Amino acid sequence: MEPRPRSFYILTGFFVLFLLFLYGPTLTIGILSFQGPGGGLTFPMRGTSLHWFRELFEQQAVGDIWGSFRRSLVLGLMVMTTTVVVSVIGGLAFRKRFPGSTVLFYLIVTALVIPSILISLGVGLMFDQAGMTVHWSTSGYGAQLTWTLPFGLLIMFAVFNRFDKSYEEAARDQGATAWQTLRYVVLPIIAPMLLGVALFGFTLSYDEFARTLLTSGSRNTLPLEIYGMTTNVTTPVLYALGTLTTGFSLLVIGTFITVTTYLARKRARAASDAGKGLV
């Protein structure tokens, strides 16, 4: 076996340092959240316990944290659903060129390069000037869609650009209507990608701070509530909250990956069974 070149070990070391830089803060917060009752915000740790997690579940200890969590969860589901539906519709629309399609595409992408705080300010001012209430479920919802929709649309553009139209042609040859073709052929094939768009939409909304800062009104979402806690909470209860929210995010991602893997295997089995039937 040939020895590995020196560059391999240099690049491996660089990659390890990158991982430590990427996940080190999260691991540090997770470790410090398990301190004893006398624990502080820095090392060394003062005992180990679940004390700060118990404190977290006392409403008076952390303000409106559970209300903000519910708002972020509902808002994330709203944004996720809208992103999936609009992305599919947009992807289908862009399968054929139409007048103004190029301009519309660049307008969609432009939303990604405009500073988030400016969009938050603009949406908040627009609602205020129009006499509408600035609220997380209206202005906050709209501001977050300017962040999630471009990602969802770009994914759908890539998906439909590689989509084999022969499946649709075969369905139409069998007498399927346009709706039946979409429902029974197109959507099942792109289902794993739709789950990816849904995951993008939910996680981007759930973690979004800048575009919600000036559009949430008097009720904070979870990122805003955590930011507010950093100014007045000086105990590891803040780290306990970070650990739980990180665990929740990983649970969501794991669920989506599990469902996506299941759908992919189910589709592979169906294709295999169909091939055996032809034989």
Tab-separated table of N, CA and C in Angstrom, residues 13 47 53 81 128 151 184:
chain	number	residue	atom	x	y	z
A	13	GLY	N	-5.976	17.792	8.244
A	13	GLY	CA	-5.891	18.665	9.409
A	13	GLY	C	-6.694	19.937	9.228
A	47	GLY	N	-19.984	21.427	38.410
A	47	GLY	CA	-20.901	20.313	38.596
A	47	GLY	C	-21.656	19.981	37.316
A	53	PHE	N	-32.172	23.018	32.629
A	53	PHE	CA	-33.290	22.595	31.784
A	53	PHE	C	-34.600	22.689	32.553
A	81	THR	N	-45.308	25.600	3.791
A	81	THR	CA	-46.399	25.215	2.894
A	81	THR	C	-46.465	26.129	1.679
A	128	ASP	N	-46.904	49.689	7.660
A	128	ASP	CA	-47.245	50.831	8.504
A	128	ASP	C	-47.888	51.940	7.689
A	151	PHE	N	-35.062	30.302	-2.932
A	151	PHE	CA	-34.396	29.014	-2.794
A	151	PHE	C	-35.275	27.885	-3.328
A	184	TYR	N	-50.530	11.917	-10.335
A	184	TYR	CA	-50.116	10.517	-10.215
A	184	TYR	C	-48.755	10.230	-10.832
